mmCIF file of C-alpha atoms in Angstrom:
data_model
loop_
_atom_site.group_PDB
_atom_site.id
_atom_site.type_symbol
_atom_site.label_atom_id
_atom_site.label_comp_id
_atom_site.label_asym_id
_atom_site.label_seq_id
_atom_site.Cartn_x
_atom_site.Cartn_y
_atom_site.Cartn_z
ATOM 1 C CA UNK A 1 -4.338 -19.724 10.421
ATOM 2 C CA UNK A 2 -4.429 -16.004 9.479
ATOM 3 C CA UNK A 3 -4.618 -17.285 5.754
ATOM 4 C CA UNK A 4 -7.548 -19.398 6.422
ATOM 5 C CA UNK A 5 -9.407 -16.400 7.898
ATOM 6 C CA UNK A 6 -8.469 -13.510 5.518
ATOM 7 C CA UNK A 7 -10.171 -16.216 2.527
ATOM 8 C CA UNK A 8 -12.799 -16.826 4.883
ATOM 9 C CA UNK A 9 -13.400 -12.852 4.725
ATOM 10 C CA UNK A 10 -12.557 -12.298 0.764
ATOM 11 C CA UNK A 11 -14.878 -15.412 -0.221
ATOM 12 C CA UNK A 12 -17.588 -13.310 1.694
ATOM 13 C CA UNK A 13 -16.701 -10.279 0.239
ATOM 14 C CA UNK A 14 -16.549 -11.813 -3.455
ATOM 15 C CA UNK A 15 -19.955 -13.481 -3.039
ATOM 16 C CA UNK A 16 -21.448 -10.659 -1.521
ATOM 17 C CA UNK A 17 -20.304 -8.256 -4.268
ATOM 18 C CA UNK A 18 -21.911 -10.781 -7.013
ATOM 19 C CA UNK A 19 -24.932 -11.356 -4.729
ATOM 20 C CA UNK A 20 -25.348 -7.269 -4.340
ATOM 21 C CA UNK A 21 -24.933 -7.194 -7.963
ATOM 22 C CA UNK A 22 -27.052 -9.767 -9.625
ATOM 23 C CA UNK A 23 -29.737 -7.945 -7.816
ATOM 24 C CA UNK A 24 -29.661 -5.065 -10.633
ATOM 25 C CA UNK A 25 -31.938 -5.054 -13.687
ATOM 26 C CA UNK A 26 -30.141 -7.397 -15.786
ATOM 27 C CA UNK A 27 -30.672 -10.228 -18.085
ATOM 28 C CA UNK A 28 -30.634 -13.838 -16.636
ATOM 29 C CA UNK A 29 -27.880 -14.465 -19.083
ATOM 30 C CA UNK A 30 -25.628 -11.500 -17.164
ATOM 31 C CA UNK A 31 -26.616 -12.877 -13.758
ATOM 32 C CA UNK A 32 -25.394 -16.067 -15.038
ATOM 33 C CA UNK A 33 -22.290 -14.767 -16.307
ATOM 34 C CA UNK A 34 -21.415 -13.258 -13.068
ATOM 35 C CA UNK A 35 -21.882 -16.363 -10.700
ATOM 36 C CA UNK A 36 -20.122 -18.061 -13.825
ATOM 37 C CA UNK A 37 -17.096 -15.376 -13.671
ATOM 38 C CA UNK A 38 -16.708 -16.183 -9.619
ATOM 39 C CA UNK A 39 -16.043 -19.679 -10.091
ATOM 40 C CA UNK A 40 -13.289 -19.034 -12.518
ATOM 41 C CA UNK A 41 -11.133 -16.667 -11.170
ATOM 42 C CA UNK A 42 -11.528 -18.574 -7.689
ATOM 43 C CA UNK A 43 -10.470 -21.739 -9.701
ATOM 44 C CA UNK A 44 -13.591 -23.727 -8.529
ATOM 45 C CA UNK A 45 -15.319 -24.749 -12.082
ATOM 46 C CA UNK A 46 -14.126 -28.080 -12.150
ATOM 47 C CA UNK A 47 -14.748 -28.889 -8.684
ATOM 48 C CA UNK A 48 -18.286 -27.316 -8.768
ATOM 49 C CA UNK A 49 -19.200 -28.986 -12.170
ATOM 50 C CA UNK A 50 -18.225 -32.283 -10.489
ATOM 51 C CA UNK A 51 -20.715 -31.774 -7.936
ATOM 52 C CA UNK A 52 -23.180 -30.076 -10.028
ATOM 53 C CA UNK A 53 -23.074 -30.246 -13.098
ATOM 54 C CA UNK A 54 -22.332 -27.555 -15.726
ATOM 55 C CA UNK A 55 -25.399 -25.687 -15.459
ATOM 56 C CA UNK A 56 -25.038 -22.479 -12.745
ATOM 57 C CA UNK A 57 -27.441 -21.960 -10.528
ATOM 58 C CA UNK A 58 -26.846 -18.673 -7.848
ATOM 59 C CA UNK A 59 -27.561 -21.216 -4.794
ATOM 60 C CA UNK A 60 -25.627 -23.875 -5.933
ATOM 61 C CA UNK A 61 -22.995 -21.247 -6.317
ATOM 62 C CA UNK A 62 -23.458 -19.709 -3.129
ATOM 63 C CA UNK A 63 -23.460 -23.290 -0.742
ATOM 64 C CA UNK A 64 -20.593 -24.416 -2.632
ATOM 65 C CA UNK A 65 -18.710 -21.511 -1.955
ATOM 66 C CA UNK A 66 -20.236 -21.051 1.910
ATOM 67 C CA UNK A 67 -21.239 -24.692 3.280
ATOM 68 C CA UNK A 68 -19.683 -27.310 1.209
ATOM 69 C CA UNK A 69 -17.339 -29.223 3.353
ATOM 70 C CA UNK A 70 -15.605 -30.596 0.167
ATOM 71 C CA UNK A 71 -14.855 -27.600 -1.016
ATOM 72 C CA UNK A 72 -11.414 -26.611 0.937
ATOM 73 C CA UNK A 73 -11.835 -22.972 -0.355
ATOM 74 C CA UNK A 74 -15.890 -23.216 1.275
ATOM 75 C CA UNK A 75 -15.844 -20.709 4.115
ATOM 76 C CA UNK A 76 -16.612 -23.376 6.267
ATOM 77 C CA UNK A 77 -13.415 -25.282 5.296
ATOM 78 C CA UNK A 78 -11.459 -21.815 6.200
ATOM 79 C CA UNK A 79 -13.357 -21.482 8.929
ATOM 80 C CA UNK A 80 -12.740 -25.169 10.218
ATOM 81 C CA UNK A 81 -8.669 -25.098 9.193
ATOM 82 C CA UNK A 82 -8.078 -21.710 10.891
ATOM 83 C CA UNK A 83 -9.553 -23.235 14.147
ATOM 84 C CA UNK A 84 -7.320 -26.335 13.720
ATOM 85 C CA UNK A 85 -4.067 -24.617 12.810
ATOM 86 C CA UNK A 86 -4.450 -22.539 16.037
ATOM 87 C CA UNK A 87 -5.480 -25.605 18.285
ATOM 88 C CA UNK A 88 -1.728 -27.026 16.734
ATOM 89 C CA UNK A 89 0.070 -24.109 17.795
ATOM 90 C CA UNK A 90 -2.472 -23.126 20.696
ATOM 91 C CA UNK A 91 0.805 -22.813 22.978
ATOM 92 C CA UNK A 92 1.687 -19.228 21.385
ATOM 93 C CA UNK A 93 -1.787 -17.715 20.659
ATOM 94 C CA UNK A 94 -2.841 -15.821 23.718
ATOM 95 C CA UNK A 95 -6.310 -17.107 25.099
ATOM 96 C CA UNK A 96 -8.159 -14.513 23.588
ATOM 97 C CA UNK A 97 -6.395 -14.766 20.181
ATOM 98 C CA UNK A 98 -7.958 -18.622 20.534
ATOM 99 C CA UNK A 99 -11.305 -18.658 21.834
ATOM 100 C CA UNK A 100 -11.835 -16.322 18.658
ATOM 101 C CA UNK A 101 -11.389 -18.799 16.430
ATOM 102 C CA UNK A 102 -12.946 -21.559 18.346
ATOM 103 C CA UNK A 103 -15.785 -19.386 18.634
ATOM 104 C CA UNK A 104 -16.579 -18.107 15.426
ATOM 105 C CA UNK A 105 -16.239 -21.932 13.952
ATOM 106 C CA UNK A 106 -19.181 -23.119 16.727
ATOM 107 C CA UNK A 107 -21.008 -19.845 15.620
ATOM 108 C CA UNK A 108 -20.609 -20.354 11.763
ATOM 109 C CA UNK A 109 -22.056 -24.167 12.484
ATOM 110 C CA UNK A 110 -24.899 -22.831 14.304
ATOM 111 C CA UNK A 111 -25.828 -20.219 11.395
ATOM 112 C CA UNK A 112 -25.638 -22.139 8.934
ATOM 113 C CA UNK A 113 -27.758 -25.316 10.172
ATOM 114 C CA UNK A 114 -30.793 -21.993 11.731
ATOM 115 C CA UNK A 115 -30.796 -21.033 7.940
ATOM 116 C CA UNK A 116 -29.249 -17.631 8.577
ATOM 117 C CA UNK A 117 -27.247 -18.086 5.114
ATOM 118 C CA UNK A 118 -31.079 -18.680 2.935
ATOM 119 C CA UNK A 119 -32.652 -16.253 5.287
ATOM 120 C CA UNK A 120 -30.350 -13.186 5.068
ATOM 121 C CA UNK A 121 -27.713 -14.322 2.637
ATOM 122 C CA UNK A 122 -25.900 -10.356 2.887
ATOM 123 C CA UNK A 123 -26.309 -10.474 6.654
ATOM 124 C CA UNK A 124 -24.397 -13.183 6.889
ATOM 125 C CA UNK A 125 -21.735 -12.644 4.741
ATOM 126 C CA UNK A 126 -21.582 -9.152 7.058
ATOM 127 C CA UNK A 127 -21.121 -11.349 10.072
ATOM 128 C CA UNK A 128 -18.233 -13.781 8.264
ATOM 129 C CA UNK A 129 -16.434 -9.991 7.715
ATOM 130 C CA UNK A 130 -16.639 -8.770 11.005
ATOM 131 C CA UNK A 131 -15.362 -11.986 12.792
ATOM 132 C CA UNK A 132 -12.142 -11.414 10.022
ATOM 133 C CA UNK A 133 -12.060 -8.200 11.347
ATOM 134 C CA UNK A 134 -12.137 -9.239 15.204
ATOM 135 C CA UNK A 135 -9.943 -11.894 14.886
ATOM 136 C CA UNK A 136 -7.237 -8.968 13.825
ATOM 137 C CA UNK A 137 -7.914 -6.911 16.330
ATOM 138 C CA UNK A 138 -7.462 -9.300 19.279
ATOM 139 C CA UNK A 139 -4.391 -10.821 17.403
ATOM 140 C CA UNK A 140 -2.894 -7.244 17.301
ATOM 141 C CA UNK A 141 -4.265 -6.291 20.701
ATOM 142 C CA UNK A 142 -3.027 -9.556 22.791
ATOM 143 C CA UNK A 143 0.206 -10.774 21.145
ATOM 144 C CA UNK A 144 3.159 -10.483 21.691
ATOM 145 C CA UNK A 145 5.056 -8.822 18.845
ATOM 146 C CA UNK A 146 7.382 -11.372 17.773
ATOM 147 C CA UNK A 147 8.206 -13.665 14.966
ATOM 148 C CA UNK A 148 4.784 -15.502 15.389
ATOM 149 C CA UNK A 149 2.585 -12.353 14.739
ATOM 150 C CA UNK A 150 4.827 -10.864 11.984
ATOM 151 C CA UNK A 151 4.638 -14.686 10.421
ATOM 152 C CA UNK A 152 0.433 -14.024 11.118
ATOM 153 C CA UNK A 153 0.708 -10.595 8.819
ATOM 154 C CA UNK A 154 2.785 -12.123 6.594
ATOM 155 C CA UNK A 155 -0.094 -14.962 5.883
ATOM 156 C CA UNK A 156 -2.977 -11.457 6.278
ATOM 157 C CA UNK A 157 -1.530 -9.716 3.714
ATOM 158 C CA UNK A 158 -0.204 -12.353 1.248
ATOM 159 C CA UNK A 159 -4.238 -13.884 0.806
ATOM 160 C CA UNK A 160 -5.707 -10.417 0.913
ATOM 161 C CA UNK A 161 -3.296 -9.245 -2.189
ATOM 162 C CA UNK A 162 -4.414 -12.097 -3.768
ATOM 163 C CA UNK A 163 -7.859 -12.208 -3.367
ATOM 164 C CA UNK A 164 -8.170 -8.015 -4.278
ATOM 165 C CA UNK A 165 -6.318 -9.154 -7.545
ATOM 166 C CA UNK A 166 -8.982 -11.682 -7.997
ATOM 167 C CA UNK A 167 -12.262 -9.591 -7.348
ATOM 168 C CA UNK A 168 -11.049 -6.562 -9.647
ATOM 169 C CA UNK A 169 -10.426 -9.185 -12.428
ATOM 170 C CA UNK A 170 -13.760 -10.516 -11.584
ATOM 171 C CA UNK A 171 -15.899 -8.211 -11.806
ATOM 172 C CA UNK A 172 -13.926 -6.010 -14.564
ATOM 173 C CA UNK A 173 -14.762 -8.745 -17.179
ATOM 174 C CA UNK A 174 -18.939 -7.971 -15.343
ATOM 175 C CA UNK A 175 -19.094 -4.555 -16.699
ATOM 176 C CA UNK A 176 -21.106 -4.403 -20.010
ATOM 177 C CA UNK A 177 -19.583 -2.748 -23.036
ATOM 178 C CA UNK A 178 -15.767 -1.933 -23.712
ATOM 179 C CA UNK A 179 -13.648 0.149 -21.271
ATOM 180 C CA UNK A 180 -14.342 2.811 -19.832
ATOM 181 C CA UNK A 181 -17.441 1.685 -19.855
ATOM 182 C CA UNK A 182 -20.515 1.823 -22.342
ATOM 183 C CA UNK A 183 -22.198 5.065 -23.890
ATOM 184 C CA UNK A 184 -25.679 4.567 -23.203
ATOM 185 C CA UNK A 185 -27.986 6.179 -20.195
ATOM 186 C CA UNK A 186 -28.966 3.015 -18.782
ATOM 187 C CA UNK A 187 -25.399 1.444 -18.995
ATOM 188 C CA UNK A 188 -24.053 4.377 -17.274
ATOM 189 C CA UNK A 189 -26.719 3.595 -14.375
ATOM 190 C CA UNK A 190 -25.126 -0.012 -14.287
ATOM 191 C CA UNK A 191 -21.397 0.600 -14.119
ATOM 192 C CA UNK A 192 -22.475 3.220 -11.487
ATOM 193 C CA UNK A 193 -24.200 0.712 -9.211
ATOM 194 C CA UNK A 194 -22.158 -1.963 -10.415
ATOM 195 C CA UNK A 195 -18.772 0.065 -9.264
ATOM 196 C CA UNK A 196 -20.615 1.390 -5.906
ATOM 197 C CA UNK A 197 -20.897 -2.594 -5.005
ATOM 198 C CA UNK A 198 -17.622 -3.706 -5.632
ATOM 199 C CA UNK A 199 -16.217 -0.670 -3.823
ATOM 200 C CA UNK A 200 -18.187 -1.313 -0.930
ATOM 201 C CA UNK A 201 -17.213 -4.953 -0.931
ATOM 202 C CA UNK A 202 -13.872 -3.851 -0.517
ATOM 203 C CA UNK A 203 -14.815 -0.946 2.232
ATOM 204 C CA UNK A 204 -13.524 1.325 -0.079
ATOM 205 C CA UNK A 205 -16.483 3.645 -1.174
ATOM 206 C CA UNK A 206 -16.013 6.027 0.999
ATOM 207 C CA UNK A 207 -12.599 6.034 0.489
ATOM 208 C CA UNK A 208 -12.899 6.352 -3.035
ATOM 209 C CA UNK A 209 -15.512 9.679 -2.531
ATOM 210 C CA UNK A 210 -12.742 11.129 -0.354
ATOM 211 C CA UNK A 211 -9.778 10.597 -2.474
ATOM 212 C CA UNK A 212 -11.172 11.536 -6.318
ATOM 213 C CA UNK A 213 -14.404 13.160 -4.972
ATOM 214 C CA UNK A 214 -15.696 12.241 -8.585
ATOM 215 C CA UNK A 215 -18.321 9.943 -9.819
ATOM 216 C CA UNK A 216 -17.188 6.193 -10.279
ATOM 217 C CA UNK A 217 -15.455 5.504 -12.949
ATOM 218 C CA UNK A 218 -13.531 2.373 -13.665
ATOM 219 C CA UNK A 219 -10.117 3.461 -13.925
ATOM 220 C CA UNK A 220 -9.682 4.997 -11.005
ATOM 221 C CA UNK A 221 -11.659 2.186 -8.909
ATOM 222 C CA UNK A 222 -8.629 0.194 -10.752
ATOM 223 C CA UNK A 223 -6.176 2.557 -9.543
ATOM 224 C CA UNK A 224 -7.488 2.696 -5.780
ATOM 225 C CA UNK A 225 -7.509 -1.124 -5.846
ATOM 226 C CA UNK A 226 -4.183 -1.737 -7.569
ATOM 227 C CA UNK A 227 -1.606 1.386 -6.700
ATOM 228 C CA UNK A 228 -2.875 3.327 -3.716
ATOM 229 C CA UNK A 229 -0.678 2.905 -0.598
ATOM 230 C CA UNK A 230 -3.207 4.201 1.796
ATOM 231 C CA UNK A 231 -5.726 1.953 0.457
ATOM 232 C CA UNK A 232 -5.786 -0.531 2.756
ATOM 233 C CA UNK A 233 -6.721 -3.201 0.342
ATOM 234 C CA UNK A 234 -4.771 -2.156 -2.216
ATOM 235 C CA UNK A 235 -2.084 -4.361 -4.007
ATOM 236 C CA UNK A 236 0.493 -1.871 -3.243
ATOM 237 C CA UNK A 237 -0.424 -1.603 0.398
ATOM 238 C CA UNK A 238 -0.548 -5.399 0.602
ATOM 239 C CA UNK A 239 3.276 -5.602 -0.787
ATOM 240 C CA UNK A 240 4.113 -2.433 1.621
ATOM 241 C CA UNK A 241 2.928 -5.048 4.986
ATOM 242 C CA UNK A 242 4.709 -7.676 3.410
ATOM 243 C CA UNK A 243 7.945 -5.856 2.867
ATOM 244 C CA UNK A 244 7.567 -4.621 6.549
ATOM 245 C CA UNK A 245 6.638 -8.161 7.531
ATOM 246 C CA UNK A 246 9.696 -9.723 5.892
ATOM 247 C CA UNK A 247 12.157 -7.586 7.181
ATOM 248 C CA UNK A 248 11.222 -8.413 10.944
ATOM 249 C CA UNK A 249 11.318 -11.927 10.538
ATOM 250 C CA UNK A 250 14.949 -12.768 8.051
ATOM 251 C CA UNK A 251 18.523 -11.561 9.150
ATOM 252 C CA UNK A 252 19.549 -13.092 6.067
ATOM 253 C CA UNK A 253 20.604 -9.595 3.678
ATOM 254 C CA UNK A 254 20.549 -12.103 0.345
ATOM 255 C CA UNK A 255 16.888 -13.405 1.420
ATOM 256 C CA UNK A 256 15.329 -14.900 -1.726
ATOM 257 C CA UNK A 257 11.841 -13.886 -0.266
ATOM 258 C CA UNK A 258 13.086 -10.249 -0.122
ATOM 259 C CA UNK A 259 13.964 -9.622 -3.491
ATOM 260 C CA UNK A 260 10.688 -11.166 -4.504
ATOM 261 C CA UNK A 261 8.798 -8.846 -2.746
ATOM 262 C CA UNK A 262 10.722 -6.286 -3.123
ATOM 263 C CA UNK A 263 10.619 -6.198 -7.202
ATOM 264 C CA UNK A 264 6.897 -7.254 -6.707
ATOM 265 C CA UNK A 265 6.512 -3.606 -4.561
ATOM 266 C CA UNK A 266 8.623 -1.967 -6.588
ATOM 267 C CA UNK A 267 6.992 -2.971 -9.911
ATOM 268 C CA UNK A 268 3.237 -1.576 -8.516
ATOM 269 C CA UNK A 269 5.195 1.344 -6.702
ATOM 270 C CA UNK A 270 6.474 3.363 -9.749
ATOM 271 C CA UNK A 271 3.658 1.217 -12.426
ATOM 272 C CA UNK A 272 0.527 4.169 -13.289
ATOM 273 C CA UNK A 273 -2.787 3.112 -14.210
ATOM 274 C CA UNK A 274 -2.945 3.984 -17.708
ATOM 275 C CA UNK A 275 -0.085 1.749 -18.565
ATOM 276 C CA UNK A 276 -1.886 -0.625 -16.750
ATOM 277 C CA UNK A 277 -5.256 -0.906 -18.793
ATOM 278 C CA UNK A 278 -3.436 0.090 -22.337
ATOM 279 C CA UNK A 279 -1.399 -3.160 -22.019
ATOM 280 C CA UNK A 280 -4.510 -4.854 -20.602
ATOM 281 C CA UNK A 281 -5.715 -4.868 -16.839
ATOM 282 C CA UNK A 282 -6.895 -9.062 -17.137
ATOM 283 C CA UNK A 283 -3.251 -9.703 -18.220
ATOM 284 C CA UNK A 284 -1.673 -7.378 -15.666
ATOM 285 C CA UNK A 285 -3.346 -9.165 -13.178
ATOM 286 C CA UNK A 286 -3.128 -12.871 -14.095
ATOM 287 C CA UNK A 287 0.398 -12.089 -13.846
ATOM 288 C CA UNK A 288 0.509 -10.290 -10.593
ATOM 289 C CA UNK A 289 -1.408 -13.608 -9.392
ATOM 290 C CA UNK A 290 1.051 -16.043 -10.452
ATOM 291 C CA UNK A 291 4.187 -13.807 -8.517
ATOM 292 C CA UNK A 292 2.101 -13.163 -5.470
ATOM 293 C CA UNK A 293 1.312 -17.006 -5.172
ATOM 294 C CA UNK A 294 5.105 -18.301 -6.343
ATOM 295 C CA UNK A 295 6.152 -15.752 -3.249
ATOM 296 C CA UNK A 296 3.823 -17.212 -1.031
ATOM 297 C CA UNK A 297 5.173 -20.176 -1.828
ATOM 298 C CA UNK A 298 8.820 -19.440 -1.651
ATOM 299 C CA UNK A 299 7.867 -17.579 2.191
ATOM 300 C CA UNK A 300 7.123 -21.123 2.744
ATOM 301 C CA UNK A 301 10.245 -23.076 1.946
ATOM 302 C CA UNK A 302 12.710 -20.342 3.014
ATOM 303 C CA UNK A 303 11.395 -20.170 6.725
ATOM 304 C CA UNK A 304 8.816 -22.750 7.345
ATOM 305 C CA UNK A 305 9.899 -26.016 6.111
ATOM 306 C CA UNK A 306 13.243 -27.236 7.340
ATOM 307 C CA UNK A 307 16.143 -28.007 4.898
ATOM 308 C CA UNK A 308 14.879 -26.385 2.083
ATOM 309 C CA UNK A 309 16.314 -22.856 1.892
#
């Protein structure tokens, strides 16, 4: 459930980046390589070209990614699974902690068949964040603070690692030019407004001003994203909950899951930015991608399924 609802958020914060961002003076061929880029890293080309076609078009894109019941990564499919994993295990949400859900499903449905989406796509992508953000609130505010709601972090915090990972990739491979970033005037303007959008897809622009109190520059939106604990969508931070997460729910000192996570933490802990993007920030985080997911999936089988640890 709390899966479902953090990708329900990210997806609208990925689109919402791109759609902020292909409104900049740009080339159609740039716009094209951004909605392009999104499809990748979310691992959607082949299931939108099957649909579609090969050619991209920035709607298509965008009701594939919102309204497409066929897609299970649509925010409508999140939106729809969250609500059914909590009716399955209604019997340990609190009634508040439910009627969220089930409410923000019947909303979603409504907006999207008014036309809020064509009308005001930004808007709504705004609303799909701040019913992410409610949901946590009342989950934190009415639970009771046992294996259940550590489990529910667990799922936050695993997804939101992985979809940060997969926005920074993103939109690195957007910027014109090689790193840091290209020489000319106008290019400058780009990476500046280009930056300013991804940070504020994240909620982190303010952030940023407060920690470097700098202008934008793309290795330290890199380093706020990737290895700031008090970030709160950092990778580190991410690992940091699931550490916490993890120890509250195993009394089992030779957990599997553990030492994951722990080398995982450990590896972004004492790991500085420079290294990072001199041995190649794409590769860096393909590869955090693949350990995040093969924990995620480990989580699974040690506590969740029976028989298999």
């Amino acid at each position: 459930m709390s899966r479902y609802t953090e990708r329900a958020e990210n997806t609208a914060r990925m689109l919402d980046a791109n759609y902020q961002t292909s409104l900049l003076p740009q080339s159609a061929a740039v716009v094209q390589l951004g909605w392009r880029g999104l499809l990748s890293i979310s691992e959607l080309k082949p299931a939108y070209a099957a649909r579609y076609g090969e050619r991209i078009d920035p709607q298509d894109v965008m009701n594939f990614m919102v309204r497409d019941e066929n897609n299970p990564s649509s925010i409508i499919s999140c939106l729809c699974n969250a609500r059914e994993n909590a009716r399955a295990v209604r019997g340990m949400l609190t009634t508040e902690v439910w009627e969220t859900q089930n409410q923000t499903y019947l909303d979603v449905i409504r907006m999207l068949r008014n036309g809020d989406l064509e009308r005001d796509p930004g808007q709504f992508l705004e609303w799909v964040k701040y019913r992410s953000h409610l949901s946590r609130g009342v989950t934190l505010g009415t639970m009771l603070q046992d294996e259940a709601l550590h489990f529910l972090r667990l799922g936050t915090f695993l997804e939101r690692a992985d979809n940060t990972a997969r926005l920074l990739d993103m939109k690195f491979h957007a910027v014109p030019g090689d790193f840091p970033g290209a020489a000319g005037e106008q290019d400058q303007a780009y990476d500046f407004y280009h930056w300013s959008a991804i940070l504020r897809s994240v909620s982190g622009f303010e952030v940023y001003r407060k920690v470097y109190r700098d202008v934008i520059k793309l290795d330290r939106v890199a380093e706020l994203l990737i290895l700031r604990a008090d970030m709160p969508r950092s990778l580190l931070a991410c690992l940091n909950e699931v550490m916490s997460n993890l120890a509250l729910v195993t009394s089992n000192a030779f957990s599997e899951s553990q030492r994951r996570a722990g080398k995982l933490r450990t590896d972004l802990q004492y790991a500085r930015i420079d290294e990072i993007l001199a041995t190649g920030l794409h590769a860096y985080l393909t590869q955090f991608l693949d350990r995040v997911n093969e924990l995620g999936a480990h989580i699974s089988r040690e506590f969740l399924i029976p028989g298999t640890s």
